[in-house]
Tab-separated table of N, CA and C in Angstrom:
chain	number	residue	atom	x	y	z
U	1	UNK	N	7.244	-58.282	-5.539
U	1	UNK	CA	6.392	-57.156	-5.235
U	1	UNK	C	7.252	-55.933	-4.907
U	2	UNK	N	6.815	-55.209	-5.382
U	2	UNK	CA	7.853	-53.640	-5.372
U	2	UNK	C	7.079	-52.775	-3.911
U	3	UNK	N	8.524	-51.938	-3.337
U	3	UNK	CA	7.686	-51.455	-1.965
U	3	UNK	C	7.273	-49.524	-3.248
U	4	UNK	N	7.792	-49.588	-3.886
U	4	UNK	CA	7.601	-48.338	-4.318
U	4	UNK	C	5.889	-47.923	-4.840
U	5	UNK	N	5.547	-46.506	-4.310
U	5	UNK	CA	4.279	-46.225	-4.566
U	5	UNK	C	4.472	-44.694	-5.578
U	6	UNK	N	3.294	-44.779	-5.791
U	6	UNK	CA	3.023	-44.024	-7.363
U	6	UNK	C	3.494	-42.715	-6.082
U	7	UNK	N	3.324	-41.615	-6.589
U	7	UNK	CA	3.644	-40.173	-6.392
U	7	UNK	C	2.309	-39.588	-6.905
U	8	UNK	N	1.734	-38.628	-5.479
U	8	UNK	CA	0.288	-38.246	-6.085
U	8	UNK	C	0.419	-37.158	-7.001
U	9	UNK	N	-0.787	-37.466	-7.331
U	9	UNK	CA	-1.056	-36.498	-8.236
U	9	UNK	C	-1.743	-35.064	-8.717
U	10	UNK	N	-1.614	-34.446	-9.103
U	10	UNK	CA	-2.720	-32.912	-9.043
U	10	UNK	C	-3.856	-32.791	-10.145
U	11	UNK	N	-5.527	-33.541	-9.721
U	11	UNK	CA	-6.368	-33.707	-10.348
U	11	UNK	C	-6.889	-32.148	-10.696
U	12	UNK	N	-7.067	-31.393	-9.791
U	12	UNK	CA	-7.654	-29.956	-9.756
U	12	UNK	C	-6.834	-28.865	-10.223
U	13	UNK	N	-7.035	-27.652	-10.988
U	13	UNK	CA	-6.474	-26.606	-10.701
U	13	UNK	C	-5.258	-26.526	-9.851
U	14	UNK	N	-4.123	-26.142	-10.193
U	14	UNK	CA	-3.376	-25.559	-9.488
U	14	UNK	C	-3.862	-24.231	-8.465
U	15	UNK	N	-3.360	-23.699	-7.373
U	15	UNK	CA	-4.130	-22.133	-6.663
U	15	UNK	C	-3.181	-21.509	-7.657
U	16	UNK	N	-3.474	-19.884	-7.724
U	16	UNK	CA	-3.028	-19.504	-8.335
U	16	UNK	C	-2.148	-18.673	-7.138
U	17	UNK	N	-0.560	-18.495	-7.112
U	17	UNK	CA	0.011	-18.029	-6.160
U	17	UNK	C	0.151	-16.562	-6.810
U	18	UNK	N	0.068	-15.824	-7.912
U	18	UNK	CA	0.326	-14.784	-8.425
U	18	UNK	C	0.161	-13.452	-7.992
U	19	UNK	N	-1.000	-13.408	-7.193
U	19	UNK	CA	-1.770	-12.476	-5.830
U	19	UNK	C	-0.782	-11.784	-5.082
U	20	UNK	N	-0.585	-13.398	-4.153
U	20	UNK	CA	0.360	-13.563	-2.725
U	20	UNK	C	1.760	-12.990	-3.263
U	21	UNK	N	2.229	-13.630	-3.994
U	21	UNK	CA	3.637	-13.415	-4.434
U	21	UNK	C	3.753	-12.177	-4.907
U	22	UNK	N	2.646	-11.358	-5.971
U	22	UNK	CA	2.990	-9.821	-5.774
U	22	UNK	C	2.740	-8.847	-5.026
U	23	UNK	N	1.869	-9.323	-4.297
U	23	UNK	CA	1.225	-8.017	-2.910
U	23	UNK	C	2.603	-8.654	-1.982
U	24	UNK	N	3.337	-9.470	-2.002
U	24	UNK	CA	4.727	-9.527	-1.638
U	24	UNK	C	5.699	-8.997	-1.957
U	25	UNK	N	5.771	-9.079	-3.379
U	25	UNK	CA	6.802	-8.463	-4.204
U	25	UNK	C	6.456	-6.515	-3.948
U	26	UNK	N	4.915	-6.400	-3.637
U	26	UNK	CA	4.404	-4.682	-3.822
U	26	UNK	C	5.435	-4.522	-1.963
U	27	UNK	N	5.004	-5.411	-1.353
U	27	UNK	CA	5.054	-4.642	0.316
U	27	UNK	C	7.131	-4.542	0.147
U	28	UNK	N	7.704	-5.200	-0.309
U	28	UNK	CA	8.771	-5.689	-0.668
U	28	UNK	C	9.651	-4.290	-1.241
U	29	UNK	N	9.141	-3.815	-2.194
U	29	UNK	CA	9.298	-2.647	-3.098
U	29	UNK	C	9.069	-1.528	-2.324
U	30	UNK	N	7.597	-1.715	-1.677
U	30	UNK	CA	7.367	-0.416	-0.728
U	30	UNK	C	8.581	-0.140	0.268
U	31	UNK	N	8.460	-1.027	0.751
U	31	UNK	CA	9.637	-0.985	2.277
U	31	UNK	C	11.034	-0.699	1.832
U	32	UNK	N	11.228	-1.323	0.724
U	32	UNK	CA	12.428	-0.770	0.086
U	32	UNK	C	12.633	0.681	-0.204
U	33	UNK	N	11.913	1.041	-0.922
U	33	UNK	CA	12.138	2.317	-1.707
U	33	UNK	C	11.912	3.479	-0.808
U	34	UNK	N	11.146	3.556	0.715
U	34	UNK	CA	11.257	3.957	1.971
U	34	UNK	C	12.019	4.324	2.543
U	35	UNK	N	12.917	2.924	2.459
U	35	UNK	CA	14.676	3.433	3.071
U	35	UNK	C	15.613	4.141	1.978
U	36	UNK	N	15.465	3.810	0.282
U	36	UNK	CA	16.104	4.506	0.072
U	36	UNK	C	16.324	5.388	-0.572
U	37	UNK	N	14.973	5.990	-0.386
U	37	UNK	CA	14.413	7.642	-0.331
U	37	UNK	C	13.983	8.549	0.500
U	38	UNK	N	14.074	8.674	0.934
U	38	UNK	CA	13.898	9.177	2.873
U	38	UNK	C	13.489	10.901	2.017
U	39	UNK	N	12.335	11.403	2.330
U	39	UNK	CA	12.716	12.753	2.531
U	39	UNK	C	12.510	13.530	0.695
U	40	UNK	N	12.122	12.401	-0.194
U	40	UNK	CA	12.087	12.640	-1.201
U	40	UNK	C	10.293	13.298	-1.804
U	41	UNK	N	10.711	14.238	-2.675
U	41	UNK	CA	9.141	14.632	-2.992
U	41	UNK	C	8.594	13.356	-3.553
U	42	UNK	N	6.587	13.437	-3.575
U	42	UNK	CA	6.190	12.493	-4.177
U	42	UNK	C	6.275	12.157	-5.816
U	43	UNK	N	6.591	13.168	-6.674
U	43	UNK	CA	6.846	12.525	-7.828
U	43	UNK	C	8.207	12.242	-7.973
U	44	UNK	N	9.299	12.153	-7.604
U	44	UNK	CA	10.377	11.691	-6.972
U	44	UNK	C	10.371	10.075	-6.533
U	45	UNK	N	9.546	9.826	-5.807
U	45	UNK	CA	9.199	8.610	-5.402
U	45	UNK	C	8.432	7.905	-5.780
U	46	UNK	N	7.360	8.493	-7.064
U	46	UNK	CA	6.224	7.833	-7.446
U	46	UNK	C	6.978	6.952	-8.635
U	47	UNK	N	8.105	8.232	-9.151
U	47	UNK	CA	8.796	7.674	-10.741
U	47	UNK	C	9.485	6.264	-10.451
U	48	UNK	N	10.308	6.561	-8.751
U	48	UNK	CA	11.082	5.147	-8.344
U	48	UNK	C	9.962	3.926	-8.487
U	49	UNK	N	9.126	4.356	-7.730
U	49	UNK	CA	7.907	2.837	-7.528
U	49	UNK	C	7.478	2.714	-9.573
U	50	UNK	N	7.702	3.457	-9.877
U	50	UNK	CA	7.120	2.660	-11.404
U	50	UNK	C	8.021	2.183	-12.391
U	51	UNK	N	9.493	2.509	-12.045
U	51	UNK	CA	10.414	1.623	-12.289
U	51	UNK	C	10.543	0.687	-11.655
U	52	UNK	N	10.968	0.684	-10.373
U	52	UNK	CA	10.523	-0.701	-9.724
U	52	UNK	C	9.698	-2.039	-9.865
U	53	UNK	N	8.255	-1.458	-9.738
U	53	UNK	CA	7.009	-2.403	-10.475
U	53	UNK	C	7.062	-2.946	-11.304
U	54	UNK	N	7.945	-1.876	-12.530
U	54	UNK	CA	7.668	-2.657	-13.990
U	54	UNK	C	9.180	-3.531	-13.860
U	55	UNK	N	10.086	-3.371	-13.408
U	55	UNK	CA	11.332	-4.073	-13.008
U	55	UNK	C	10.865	-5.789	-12.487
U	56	UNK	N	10.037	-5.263	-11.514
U	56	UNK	CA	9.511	-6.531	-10.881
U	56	UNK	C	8.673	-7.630	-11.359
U	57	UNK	N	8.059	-6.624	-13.056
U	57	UNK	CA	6.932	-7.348	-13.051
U	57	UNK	C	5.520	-7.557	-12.644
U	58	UNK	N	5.571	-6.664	-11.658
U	58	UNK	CA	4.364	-6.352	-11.168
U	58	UNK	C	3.552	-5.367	-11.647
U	59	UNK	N	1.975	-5.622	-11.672
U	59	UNK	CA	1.350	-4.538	-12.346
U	59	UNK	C	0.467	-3.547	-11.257
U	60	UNK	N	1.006	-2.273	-11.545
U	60	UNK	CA	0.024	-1.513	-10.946
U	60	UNK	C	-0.070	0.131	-11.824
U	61	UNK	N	-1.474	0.331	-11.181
U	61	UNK	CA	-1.917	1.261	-12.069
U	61	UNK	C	-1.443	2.766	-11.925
U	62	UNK	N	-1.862	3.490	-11.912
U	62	UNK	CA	-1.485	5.083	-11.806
U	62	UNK	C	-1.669	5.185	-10.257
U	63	UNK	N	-3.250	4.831	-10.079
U	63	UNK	CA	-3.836	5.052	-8.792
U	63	UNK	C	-2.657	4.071	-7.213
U	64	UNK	N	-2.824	3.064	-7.777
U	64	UNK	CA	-1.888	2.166	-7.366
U	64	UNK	C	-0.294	3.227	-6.924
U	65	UNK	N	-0.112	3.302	-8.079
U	65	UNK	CA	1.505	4.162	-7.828
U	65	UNK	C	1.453	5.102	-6.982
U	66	UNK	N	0.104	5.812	-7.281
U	66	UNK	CA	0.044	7.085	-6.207
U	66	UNK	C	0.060	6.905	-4.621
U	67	UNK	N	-0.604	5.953	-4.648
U	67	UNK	CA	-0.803	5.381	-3.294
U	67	UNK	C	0.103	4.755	-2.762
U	68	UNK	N	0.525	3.929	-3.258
U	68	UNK	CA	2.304	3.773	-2.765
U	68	UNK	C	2.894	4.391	-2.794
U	69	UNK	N	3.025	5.656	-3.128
U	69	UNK	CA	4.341	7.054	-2.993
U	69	UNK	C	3.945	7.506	-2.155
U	70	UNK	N	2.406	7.839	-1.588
U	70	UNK	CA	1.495	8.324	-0.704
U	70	UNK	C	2.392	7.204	1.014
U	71	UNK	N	2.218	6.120	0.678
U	71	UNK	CA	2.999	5.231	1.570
U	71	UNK	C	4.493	5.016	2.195
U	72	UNK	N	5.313	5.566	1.017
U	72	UNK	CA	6.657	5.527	1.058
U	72	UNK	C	6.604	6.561	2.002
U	73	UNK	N	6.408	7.906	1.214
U	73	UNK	CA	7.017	9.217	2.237
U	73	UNK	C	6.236	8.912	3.561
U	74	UNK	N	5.023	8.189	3.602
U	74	UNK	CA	4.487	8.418	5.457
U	74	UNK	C	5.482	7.264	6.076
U	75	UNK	N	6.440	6.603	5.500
U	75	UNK	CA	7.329	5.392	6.668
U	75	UNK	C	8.361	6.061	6.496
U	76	UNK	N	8.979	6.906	5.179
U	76	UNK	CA	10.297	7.265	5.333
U	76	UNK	C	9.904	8.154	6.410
U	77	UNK	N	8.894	9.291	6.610
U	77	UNK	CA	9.086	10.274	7.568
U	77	UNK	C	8.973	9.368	9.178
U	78	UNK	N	8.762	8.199	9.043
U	78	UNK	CA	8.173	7.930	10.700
U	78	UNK	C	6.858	8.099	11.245
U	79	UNK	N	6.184	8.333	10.228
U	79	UNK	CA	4.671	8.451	11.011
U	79	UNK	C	4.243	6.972	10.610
């Protein structure tokens, strides 16, 4: 008699981690590009975040971009 047991198995769907992992990869990019643009106009910083994104793989839209450049300059300044 063998002590070894099967290894379970995954009947259902996998979750899909793709979400988590890029609103990670987005906060990730944000915080980055914060420090190392300090002080920079927003299309300055909007062009960084859409190289970035598409670097990363991550998709975001115009509105998206704006709003994260909108984000960058309010942490680079400290508010």
């Amino acid at each position: 008699m063998s002590d070894h047991q099967a290894q379970p198995t995954q009947d259902g769907p996998r979750m899909d981690q793709n979400e988590t992992d890029d609103a990670a990869k987005a906060e990730g990019i944000i915080a980055q590009t914060a420090q190392d643009l300090p002080g920079q106009p927003h299309d300055i910083v909007r062009e960084a975040l859409a190289q970035r994104f598409e670097q990363s793989g991550v998709a975001a839209s115009n509105d998206d971009l704006n709003g994260h450049a909108d984000e960058v300059i309010k942490r680079s300044s400290g508010s």
